[in-house]
mmCIF file of C-alpha atoms and ligand atoms in Angstrom:
data_model
loop_
_atom_site.group_PDB
_atom_site.id
_atom_site.type_symbol
_atom_site.label_atom_id
_atom_site.label_comp_id
_atom_site.label_asym_id
_atom_site.label_seq_id
_atom_site.Cartn_x
_atom_site.Cartn_y
_atom_site.Cartn_z
ATOM 1 C CA UNK A 1 0.000 0.000 0.000
ATOM 2 C CA UNK A 2 1.497 3.286 -1.067
ATOM 3 C CA UNK A 3 -0.601 6.291 -0.179
ATOM 4 C CA UNK A 4 1.538 9.010 -1.669
ATOM 5 C CA UNK A 5 -1.518 11.037 -2.502
ATOM 6 C CA UNK A 6 -1.431 11.636 1.224
ATOM 7 C CA UNK A 7 1.914 13.409 0.966
ATOM 8 C CA UNK A 8 0.304 16.816 0.520
ATOM 9 C CA UNK A 9 -2.300 16.040 3.152
ATOM 10 C CA UNK A 10 0.501 14.705 5.350
ATOM 11 C CA UNK A 11 2.545 17.890 5.239
ATOM 12 C CA UNK A 12 -0.480 20.159 5.644
ATOM 13 C CA UNK A 13 -1.616 18.160 8.698
ATOM 14 C CA UNK A 14 1.901 18.341 10.117
ATOM 15 C CA UNK A 15 1.975 22.053 9.265
ATOM 16 C CA UNK A 16 -1.097 22.669 11.410
ATOM 17 C CA UNK A 17 0.237 20.663 14.387
ATOM 18 C CA UNK A 18 1.080 22.890 17.334
ATOM 19 C CA UNK A 19 2.504 20.436 19.796
ATOM 20 C CA UNK A 20 3.995 17.375 18.119
ATOM 21 C CA UNK A 21 5.192 14.086 19.599
ATOM 22 C CA UNK A 22 7.305 11.676 17.525
ATOM 23 C CA UNK A 23 7.251 8.003 18.496
ATOM 24 C CA UNK A 24 9.338 4.959 17.498
ATOM 25 C CA UNK A 25 8.929 1.274 18.388
ATOM 26 C CA UNK A 26 10.100 -0.675 21.475
ATOM 27 C CA UNK A 27 13.688 -1.960 21.466
ATOM 28 C CA UNK A 28 14.413 0.831 19.012
ATOM 29 C CA UNK A 29 16.738 0.004 16.129
ATOM 30 C CA UNK A 30 18.593 2.310 13.737
ATOM 31 C CA UNK A 31 15.558 2.824 11.528
ATOM 32 C CA UNK A 32 13.316 3.730 14.482
ATOM 33 C CA UNK A 33 15.806 6.175 16.020
ATOM 34 C CA UNK A 34 16.888 7.360 12.551
ATOM 35 C CA UNK A 35 13.363 8.137 11.338
ATOM 36 C CA UNK A 36 12.262 9.752 14.605
ATOM 37 C CA UNK A 37 15.349 11.986 14.791
ATOM 38 C CA UNK A 38 15.250 12.767 11.036
ATOM 39 C CA UNK A 39 11.650 13.936 11.396
ATOM 40 C CA UNK A 40 12.630 15.960 14.469
ATOM 41 C CA UNK A 41 15.391 17.753 12.523
ATOM 42 C CA UNK A 42 13.157 18.334 9.516
ATOM 43 C CA UNK A 43 10.381 19.795 11.679
ATOM 44 C CA UNK A 44 12.956 22.060 13.295
ATOM 45 C CA UNK A 45 13.900 23.218 9.815
ATOM 46 C CA UNK A 46 10.205 24.029 9.264
ATOM 47 C CA UNK A 47 10.279 26.091 12.446
ATOM 48 C CA UNK A 48 8.420 23.487 14.504
ATOM 49 C CA UNK A 49 9.355 22.077 17.876
ATOM 50 C CA UNK A 50 8.656 18.395 18.498
ATOM 51 C CA UNK A 51 9.564 15.945 21.229
ATOM 52 C CA UNK A 52 10.754 12.385 20.652
ATOM 53 C CA UNK A 53 9.637 9.404 22.743
ATOM 54 C CA UNK A 54 10.522 5.694 22.537
ATOM 55 C CA UNK A 55 9.239 2.981 24.934
ATOM 56 C CA UNK A 56 12.629 1.781 26.222
ATOM 57 C CA UNK A 57 16.329 2.453 25.816
ATOM 58 C CA UNK A 58 18.269 2.123 22.583
ATOM 59 C CA UNK A 59 21.842 0.922 21.941
ATOM 60 C CA UNK A 60 24.783 3.280 22.577
ATOM 61 C CA UNK A 61 25.879 3.166 18.952
ATOM 62 C CA UNK A 62 22.752 5.116 18.033
ATOM 63 C CA UNK A 63 23.427 7.937 20.484
ATOM 64 C CA UNK A 64 25.254 9.786 17.677
ATOM 65 C CA UNK A 65 21.748 10.492 16.297
ATOM 66 C CA UNK A 66 20.350 11.795 19.584
ATOM 67 C CA UNK A 67 20.482 15.606 19.811
ATOM 68 C CA UNK A 68 22.397 16.738 22.952
ATOM 69 C CA UNK A 69 20.173 19.758 23.435
ATOM 70 C CA UNK A 70 16.849 17.936 23.258
ATOM 71 C CA UNK A 71 17.429 14.217 23.814
ATOM 72 C CA UNK A 72 15.021 11.420 22.955
ATOM 73 C CA UNK A 73 12.809 10.643 25.973
ATOM 74 C CA UNK A 74 12.688 7.060 27.229
ATOM 75 C CA UNK A 75 9.156 6.258 28.420
ATOM 76 C CA UNK A 76 10.290 3.517 30.819
ATOM 77 C CA UNK A 77 12.720 5.903 32.580
ATOM 78 C CA UNK A 78 10.773 9.188 32.372
ATOM 79 C CA UNK A 79 7.155 8.053 32.370
ATOM 80 C CA UNK A 80 5.610 11.138 33.999
ATOM 81 C CA UNK A 81 7.345 13.580 31.645
ATOM 82 C CA UNK A 82 6.344 11.490 28.621
ATOM 83 C CA UNK A 83 2.712 11.252 29.767
ATOM 84 C CA UNK A 84 2.595 15.038 30.127
ATOM 85 C CA UNK A 85 4.114 15.617 26.669
ATOM 86 C CA UNK A 86 1.544 13.261 25.128
ATOM 87 C CA UNK A 87 -1.409 14.803 26.925
ATOM 88 C CA UNK A 88 -0.246 18.301 25.838
ATOM 89 C CA UNK A 89 0.160 17.259 22.197
ATOM 90 C CA UNK A 90 -2.305 17.751 19.337
ATOM 91 C CA UNK A 91 -0.391 15.572 16.859
ATOM 92 C CA UNK A 92 1.427 12.261 17.279
ATOM 93 C CA UNK A 93 3.572 10.905 14.446
ATOM 94 C CA UNK A 94 4.453 7.206 14.762
ATOM 95 C CA UNK A 95 7.396 6.003 12.703
ATOM 96 C CA UNK A 96 8.689 2.519 11.804
ATOM 97 C CA UNK A 97 5.981 0.619 13.722
ATOM 98 C CA UNK A 98 3.010 -1.243 12.293
ATOM 99 C CA UNK A 99 0.635 -0.460 15.160
ATOM 100 C CA UNK A 100 -0.065 0.062 18.878
ATOM 101 C CA UNK A 101 1.286 -3.355 19.946
ATOM 102 C CA UNK A 102 4.819 -2.256 18.987
ATOM 103 C CA UNK A 103 5.092 0.416 21.689
ATOM 104 C CA UNK A 104 4.202 -1.538 24.847
ATOM 105 C CA UNK A 105 2.680 0.571 27.687
ATOM 106 C CA UNK A 106 3.056 3.765 25.688
ATOM 107 C CA UNK A 107 0.127 2.552 23.552
ATOM 108 C CA UNK A 108 -2.479 3.373 26.233
ATOM 109 C CA UNK A 109 -1.306 6.967 26.551
ATOM 110 C CA UNK A 110 -1.362 7.501 22.797
ATOM 111 C CA UNK A 111 -4.160 5.321 21.461
ATOM 112 C CA UNK A 112 -6.576 5.191 24.411
ATOM 113 C CA UNK A 113 -6.099 8.392 26.408
ATOM 114 C CA UNK A 114 -5.065 10.994 23.825
ATOM 115 C CA UNK A 115 -7.337 12.777 21.353
ATOM 116 C CA UNK A 116 -4.378 14.074 19.321
ATOM 117 C CA UNK A 117 -4.429 13.351 15.578
ATOM 118 C CA UNK A 118 -2.291 10.359 14.709
ATOM 119 C CA UNK A 119 -0.079 9.777 11.694
ATOM 120 C CA UNK A 120 1.737 6.573 10.772
ATOM 121 C CA UNK A 121 4.786 6.498 8.475
ATOM 122 C CA UNK A 122 5.964 2.906 8.115
ATOM 123 C CA UNK A 123 7.255 0.101 5.890
ATOM 124 C CA UNK A 124 6.008 -3.025 7.698
ATOM 125 C CA UNK A 125 3.458 -5.513 6.406
ATOM 126 C CA UNK A 126 -0.100 -5.295 7.776
ATOM 127 C CA UNK A 127 -0.152 -1.822 9.396
ATOM 128 C CA UNK A 128 -3.035 -1.252 11.810
ATOM 129 C CA UNK A 129 -4.597 1.487 9.656
ATOM 130 C CA UNK A 130 -7.708 1.957 11.803
ATOM 131 C CA UNK A 131 -5.599 3.281 14.689
ATOM 132 C CA UNK A 132 -4.463 6.344 12.683
ATOM 133 C CA UNK A 133 -5.924 9.387 10.921
ATOM 134 C CA UNK A 134 -3.305 9.305 8.173
ATOM 135 C CA UNK A 135 -1.262 6.288 7.099
ATOM 136 C CA UNK A 136 1.692 6.422 4.737
ATOM 137 C CA UNK A 137 2.757 2.820 4.338
ATOM 138 C CA UNK A 138 5.071 1.347 1.719
ATOM 139 C CA UNK A 139 6.622 -2.108 1.991
ATOM 140 C CA UNK A 140 8.640 -1.659 -1.224
ATOM 141 C CA UNK A 141 11.345 0.379 0.478
ATOM 142 C CA UNK A 142 14.401 -0.579 2.500
ATOM 143 C CA UNK A 143 13.366 1.320 5.584
ATOM 144 C CA UNK A 144 11.095 3.929 7.089
ATOM 145 C CA UNK A 145 14.004 6.350 6.659
ATOM 146 C CA UNK A 146 14.006 5.813 2.893
ATOM 147 C CA UNK A 147 10.231 6.382 2.771
ATOM 148 C CA UNK A 148 10.578 9.484 4.942
ATOM 149 C CA UNK A 149 13.246 10.905 2.623
ATOM 150 C CA UNK A 150 10.891 10.473 -0.365
ATOM 151 C CA UNK A 151 8.146 12.268 1.544
ATOM 152 C CA UNK A 152 10.475 15.067 2.624
ATOM 153 C CA UNK A 153 11.677 15.528 -0.973
ATOM 154 C CA UNK A 154 8.024 15.941 -1.995
ATOM 155 C CA UNK A 155 7.390 18.625 0.619
ATOM 156 C CA UNK A 156 7.172 22.212 -0.594
ATOM 157 C CA UNK A 157 10.026 23.176 1.756
ATOM 158 C CA UNK A 158 12.487 20.920 -0.101
ATOM 159 C CA UNK A 159 10.822 20.477 -3.531
ATOM 160 C CA UNK A 160 13.170 17.743 -4.654
ATOM 161 C CA UNK A 161 16.340 19.675 -3.823
ATOM 162 C CA UNK A 162 18.432 17.555 -1.443
ATOM 163 C CA UNK A 163 20.796 20.455 -0.766
ATOM 164 C CA UNK A 164 17.927 22.058 1.140
ATOM 165 C CA UNK A 165 18.027 19.298 3.765
ATOM 166 C CA UNK A 166 19.932 19.820 7.026
ATOM 167 C CA UNK A 167 22.994 17.580 7.467
ATOM 168 C CA UNK A 168 21.631 16.268 10.791
ATOM 169 C CA UNK A 169 18.450 15.121 9.054
ATOM 170 C CA UNK A 170 20.436 13.559 6.192
ATOM 171 C CA UNK A 171 22.684 11.696 8.660
ATOM 172 C CA UNK A 172 19.743 10.264 10.592
ATOM 173 C CA UNK A 173 18.114 9.044 7.372
ATOM 174 C CA UNK A 174 21.377 7.477 6.197
ATOM 175 C CA UNK A 175 21.742 5.661 9.536
ATOM 176 C CA UNK A 176 18.265 4.112 9.177
ATOM 177 C CA UNK A 177 18.986 2.905 5.646
ATOM 178 C CA UNK A 178 22.396 1.507 6.669
ATOM 179 C CA UNK A 179 21.005 -0.429 9.628
ATOM 180 C CA UNK A 180 17.772 -1.775 8.074
ATOM 181 C CA UNK A 181 19.702 -2.992 5.006
ATOM 182 C CA UNK A 182 22.421 -4.427 7.278
ATOM 183 C CA UNK A 183 24.976 -2.274 5.458
ATOM 184 C CA UNK A 184 23.389 -2.894 2.034
ATOM 185 C CA UNK A 185 23.142 -6.679 2.413
ATOM 186 C CA UNK A 186 19.317 -6.929 2.203
ATOM 187 C CA UNK A 187 16.073 -5.059 1.451
ATOM 188 C CA UNK A 188 17.580 -3.049 -1.397
ATOM 189 C CA UNK A 189 15.194 -1.603 -3.988
ATOM 190 C CA UNK A 190 16.285 0.428 -7.042
ATOM 191 C CA UNK A 191 15.263 3.667 -5.345
ATOM 192 C CA UNK A 192 17.196 2.786 -2.177
ATOM 193 C CA UNK A 193 20.545 3.358 -3.843
ATOM 194 C CA UNK A 194 19.307 6.503 -5.591
ATOM 195 C CA UNK A 195 18.151 7.926 -2.282
ATOM 196 C CA UNK A 196 21.396 7.002 -0.557
ATOM 197 C CA UNK A 197 23.346 8.567 -3.408
ATOM 198 C CA UNK A 198 21.413 11.794 -2.808
ATOM 199 C CA UNK A 199 22.395 11.645 0.861
ATOM 200 C CA UNK A 200 26.066 11.276 -0.100
ATOM 201 C CA UNK A 201 25.698 14.299 -2.377
ATOM 202 C CA UNK A 202 24.265 16.193 0.575
ATOM 203 C CA UNK A 203 27.476 15.488 2.498
ATOM 204 C CA UNK A 204 26.739 12.425 4.613
ATOM 205 C CA UNK A 205 30.021 10.836 5.716
ATOM 206 C CA UNK A 206 29.207 7.138 5.173
ATOM 207 C CA UNK A 207 32.558 5.880 6.444
ATOM 208 C CA UNK A 208 32.206 7.716 9.738
ATOM 209 C CA UNK A 209 28.614 6.547 10.130
ATOM 210 C CA UNK A 210 29.626 2.960 9.317
ATOM 211 C CA UNK A 211 32.305 3.044 12.019
ATOM 212 C CA UNK A 212 29.962 4.547 14.586
ATOM 213 C CA UNK A 213 27.226 2.009 13.910
ATOM 214 C CA UNK A 214 28.995 -1.213 12.969
ATOM 215 C CA UNK A 215 32.419 -0.901 14.613
ATOM 216 C CA UNK A 216 31.775 0.366 18.116
ATOM 217 C CA UNK A 217 31.126 -2.817 20.083
ATOM 218 C CA UNK A 218 32.601 -3.807 23.440
ATOM 219 C CA UNK A 219 35.066 -6.689 23.740
ATOM 220 C CA UNK A 220 32.527 -8.687 25.800
ATOM 221 C CA UNK A 221 30.017 -8.400 22.975
ATOM 222 C CA UNK A 222 32.480 -10.063 20.596
ATOM 223 C CA UNK A 223 33.216 -12.767 23.199
ATOM 224 C CA UNK A 224 29.493 -13.402 23.597
ATOM 225 C CA UNK A 225 29.156 -13.739 19.821
ATOM 226 C CA UNK A 226 31.932 -16.354 19.711
ATOM 227 C CA UNK A 227 30.405 -18.256 22.630
ATOM 228 C CA UNK A 228 26.902 -18.309 21.118
ATOM 229 C CA UNK A 229 28.168 -19.538 17.749
ATOM 230 C CA UNK A 230 30.397 -22.256 19.169
ATOM 231 C CA UNK A 231 28.290 -23.415 22.130
ATOM 232 C CA UNK A 232 24.680 -22.410 21.551
ATOM 233 C CA UNK A 233 23.871 -22.644 17.846
ATOM 234 C CA UNK A 234 21.513 -25.565 17.154
ATOM 235 C CA UNK A 235 20.689 -26.817 13.672
ATOM 236 C CA UNK A 236 17.307 -28.485 13.126
ATOM 237 C CA UNK A 237 15.060 -29.500 10.238
ATOM 238 C CA UNK A 238 17.840 -31.283 8.371
ATOM 239 C CA UNK A 239 20.274 -28.434 9.018
ATOM 240 C CA UNK A 240 18.141 -25.801 7.277
ATOM 241 C CA UNK A 241 16.988 -23.956 10.405
ATOM 242 C CA UNK A 242 19.340 -22.584 13.062
ATOM 243 C CA UNK A 243 18.433 -21.249 16.464
ATOM 244 C CA UNK A 244 20.388 -19.714 19.311
ATOM 245 C CA UNK A 245 19.108 -19.310 22.871
ATOM 246 C CA UNK A 246 20.513 -16.507 25.005
ATOM 247 C CA UNK A 247 19.470 -16.733 28.656
ATOM 248 C CA UNK A 248 19.730 -14.275 31.517
ATOM 249 C CA UNK A 249 22.745 -15.891 33.182
ATOM 250 C CA UNK A 250 24.705 -15.621 29.934
ATOM 251 C CA UNK A 251 23.648 -12.013 29.506
ATOM 252 C CA UNK A 252 24.976 -11.304 32.971
ATOM 253 C CA UNK A 253 28.224 -13.203 32.433
ATOM 254 C CA UNK A 254 28.995 -11.189 29.298
ATOM 255 C CA UNK A 255 27.864 -7.825 30.780
ATOM 256 C CA UNK A 256 25.096 -7.687 28.182
ATOM 257 C CA UNK A 257 23.848 -4.236 27.241
ATOM 258 C CA UNK A 258 21.026 -3.131 24.916
ATOM 259 C CA UNK A 259 22.123 -3.640 21.321
ATOM 260 C CA UNK A 260 24.871 -6.156 22.092
ATOM 261 C CA UNK A 261 23.066 -8.928 20.203
ATOM 262 C CA UNK A 262 22.442 -6.728 17.157
ATOM 263 C CA UNK A 263 23.285 -8.751 14.033
ATOM 264 C CA UNK A 264 23.737 -12.116 15.793
ATOM 265 C CA UNK A 265 20.604 -13.568 14.207
ATOM 266 C CA UNK A 266 22.040 -12.984 10.727
ATOM 267 C CA UNK A 267 25.193 -15.040 11.328
ATOM 268 C CA UNK A 268 23.823 -18.612 10.938
ATOM 269 C CA UNK A 269 22.363 -17.590 7.557
ATOM 270 C CA UNK A 270 25.946 -17.492 6.293
ATOM 271 C CA UNK A 271 25.871 -21.324 6.388
ATOM 272 C CA UNK A 272 24.953 -22.545 2.877
ATOM 273 C CA UNK A 273 22.160 -24.895 3.938
ATOM 274 C CA UNK A 274 20.574 -22.622 6.519
ATOM 275 C CA UNK A 275 17.569 -20.716 5.195
ATOM 276 C CA UNK A 276 16.053 -19.600 8.499
ATOM 277 C CA UNK A 277 17.666 -18.358 11.694
ATOM 278 C CA UNK A 278 16.254 -17.476 15.100
ATOM 279 C CA UNK A 279 17.697 -15.750 18.142
ATOM 280 C CA UNK A 280 15.628 -16.374 21.285
ATOM 281 C CA UNK A 281 16.574 -14.065 24.134
ATOM 282 C CA UNK A 282 15.282 -14.288 27.695
ATOM 283 C CA UNK A 283 13.775 -10.984 28.835
ATOM 284 C CA UNK A 284 11.598 -9.893 31.783
ATOM 285 C CA UNK A 285 8.425 -11.981 31.516
ATOM 286 C CA UNK A 286 8.892 -13.117 27.928
ATOM 287 C CA UNK A 287 11.346 -14.519 25.409
ATOM 288 C CA UNK A 288 12.195 -12.083 22.638
ATOM 289 C CA UNK A 289 12.222 -13.713 19.213
ATOM 290 C CA UNK A 290 14.278 -12.476 16.265
ATOM 291 C CA UNK A 291 13.846 -14.231 12.934
ATOM 292 C CA UNK A 292 15.657 -13.979 9.607
ATOM 293 C CA UNK A 293 15.370 -15.964 6.380
ATOM 294 C CA UNK A 294 16.808 -16.279 2.904
ATOM 295 C CA UNK A 295 14.835 -16.124 -0.332
ATOM 296 C CA UNK A 296 11.142 -16.934 -0.397
ATOM 297 C CA UNK A 297 10.925 -18.368 3.102
ATOM 298 C CA UNK A 298 8.360 -16.235 4.923
ATOM 299 C CA UNK A 299 9.297 -15.638 8.570
ATOM 300 C CA UNK A 300 6.609 -12.971 8.922
ATOM 301 C CA UNK A 301 3.967 -15.711 8.743
ATOM 302 C CA UNK A 302 5.913 -17.826 11.245
ATOM 303 C CA UNK A 303 6.202 -14.832 13.599
ATOM 304 C CA UNK A 304 2.472 -14.148 13.384
ATOM 305 C CA UNK A 305 1.384 -17.762 13.817
ATOM 306 C CA UNK A 306 3.861 -18.938 16.453
ATOM 307 C CA UNK A 307 5.524 -15.916 18.082
ATOM 308 C CA UNK A 308 2.849 -13.248 18.692
ATOM 309 C CA UNK A 309 4.687 -10.984 16.289
ATOM 310 C CA UNK A 310 5.206 -10.013 12.675
ATOM 311 C CA UNK A 311 7.493 -7.918 10.505
ATOM 312 C CA UNK A 312 8.770 -8.536 7.002
ATOM 313 C CA UNK A 313 9.160 -11.676 4.863
ATOM 314 C CA UNK A 314 12.887 -12.029 5.593
ATOM 315 C CA UNK A 315 13.132 -10.250 8.976
ATOM 316 C CA UNK A 316 10.537 -10.582 11.694
ATOM 317 C CA UNK A 317 10.207 -10.790 15.433
ATOM 318 C CA UNK A 318 7.859 -11.420 18.296
ATOM 319 C CA UNK A 319 7.538 -12.589 21.883
ATOM 320 C CA UNK A 320 6.952 -15.943 23.547
ATOM 321 C CA UNK A 321 5.260 -15.947 26.923
ATOM 322 C CA UNK A 322 6.932 -19.174 28.096
ATOM 323 C CA UNK A 323 10.018 -19.920 30.177
ATOM 324 C CA UNK A 324 13.443 -20.050 28.554
ATOM 325 C CA UNK A 325 13.664 -23.774 29.450
ATOM 326 C CA UNK A 326 10.542 -24.526 27.421
ATOM 327 C CA UNK A 327 11.775 -22.483 24.474
ATOM 328 C CA UNK A 328 13.928 -25.045 22.556
ATOM 329 C CA UNK A 329 11.102 -27.623 22.437
ATOM 330 C CA UNK A 330 8.470 -25.039 21.604
ATOM 331 C CA UNK A 331 10.573 -23.615 18.796
ATOM 332 C CA UNK A 332 11.553 -27.013 17.357
ATOM 333 C CA UNK A 333 7.955 -28.281 17.398
ATOM 334 C CA UNK A 334 6.671 -25.052 15.857
ATOM 335 C CA UNK A 335 9.190 -25.327 13.040
ATOM 336 C CA UNK A 336 8.212 -28.913 12.281
ATOM 337 C CA UNK A 337 4.511 -27.966 12.272
ATOM 338 C CA UNK A 338 5.107 -24.864 10.141
ATOM 339 C CA UNK A 339 6.997 -26.751 7.445
ATOM 340 C CA UNK A 340 4.545 -29.653 7.494
ATOM 341 C CA UNK A 341 1.704 -27.210 6.799
ATOM 342 C CA UNK A 342 3.705 -25.492 4.061
HETATM 343 P P1 5GP B 1 14.477 -7.653 15.234
HETATM 344 O O1 5GP B 1 14.735 -9.092 14.993
HETATM 345 O O2 5GP B 1 15.538 -6.798 14.611
HETATM 346 O O3 5GP B 1 14.154 -7.318 16.635
HETATM 347 O O4 5GP B 1 13.155 -7.340 14.431
HETATM 348 C C1 5GP B 1 13.072 -7.536 13.043
HETATM 349 C C2 5GP B 1 11.744 -7.020 12.557
HETATM 350 O O5 5GP B 1 10.720 -7.810 13.114
HETATM 351 C C3 5GP B 1 11.430 -5.605 13.011
HETATM 352 O O6 5GP B 1 11.865 -4.680 12.067
HETATM 353 C C4 5GP B 1 9.944 -5.624 13.101
HETATM 354 O O7 5GP B 1 9.421 -5.462 11.814
HETATM 355 C C5 5GP B 1 9.608 -7.032 13.488
HETATM 356 N N1 5GP B 1 9.365 -7.248 14.919
HETATM 357 C C6 5GP B 1 10.283 -7.435 15.904
HETATM 358 N N2 5GP B 1 9.691 -7.655 17.085
HETATM 359 C C7 5GP B 1 8.363 -7.626 16.849
HETATM 360 C C8 5GP B 1 7.200 -7.789 17.689
HETATM 361 O O8 5GP B 1 7.282 -8.024 18.900
HETATM 362 N N3 5GP B 1 5.995 -7.666 17.080
HETATM 363 C C9 5GP B 1 5.861 -7.430 15.728
HETATM 364 N N4 5GP B 1 4.634 -7.311 15.196
HETATM 365 N N5 5GP B 1 6.931 -7.268 14.926
HETATM 366 C C10 5GP B 1 8.157 -7.362 15.458
HETATM 367 MN MN1 MN B 2 12.478 -0.332 9.855
#
């Protein structure tokens, strides 16, 4: 669904917003933080003040996108301030999330208790359109950041001229494209490279951004990666499906911090026979599921049917409300059932 006819309506609705809140999904990734901060910088360019809220903390390597003067608010840490900002707002713009279930407790404040107008800008399958006043959804893009750049280029303030974009905004957009494509390894559409080329023309320093995002891990993170690959990777379904379980004691042992497992789920896919990979991480009250696949194998359907989640065909996620000890059997049985049905 591409609703570009909404672009004009989108910018006029945003233009009439007086107090704007920008929201990204829980466990924010580079596209969530990138699109929220890019929109923040663009609104600033339009002379508008907005505040940014995400449900919980994001990895350190994304802090280069967080403005020092007006940092992104973390709902879990600053709940009262966030509640006040939402109740004072007349416009909420949700980015990179398919619907209310992606923002945990923040959903009540925004979708139940606030009468502000709501806009969604997103690239996931099956957006919850009825929750919003305006939806701009396109699944044929690499990232929400790429979609946002197209929309910004269509705005009368920029009118197709990338040189009119602030460098901060361009950097945030580039970060979202870099992370959602896993440094141009997946989800590339013809326009993706054209858009990124425009960002380079605008002055984005790709090498610096690459180093900040992909080469800023701790030593314990690398040790954890080695341990999980050598000790915890399990191959099932005739070696075509890999899964890795990461439990709380291991997180503690390796001083696990938000973002440390970023990219782990992609590693087993480097094995020729493996066409689906899962990382199952113990969290507070649930097991977080990360799924990746190669080719036509649809992990979005698996995430929806077996993991209370969703996402894209080749990258999805969800949550299991079972104990970590039950997880290997549950996952293995679900895989067998899923492939039998297919
Ligand atoms: P990741 O594995 O990087 O956490 O998530 C990959 C993709 O899966 C995300 O971009 C998002 O589309 C989707 N996803 C992750 N977690 C959830 C979830 O809990 N619910 C839904 N609906 N989608 C999720
Ligand atoms: Mn995204």
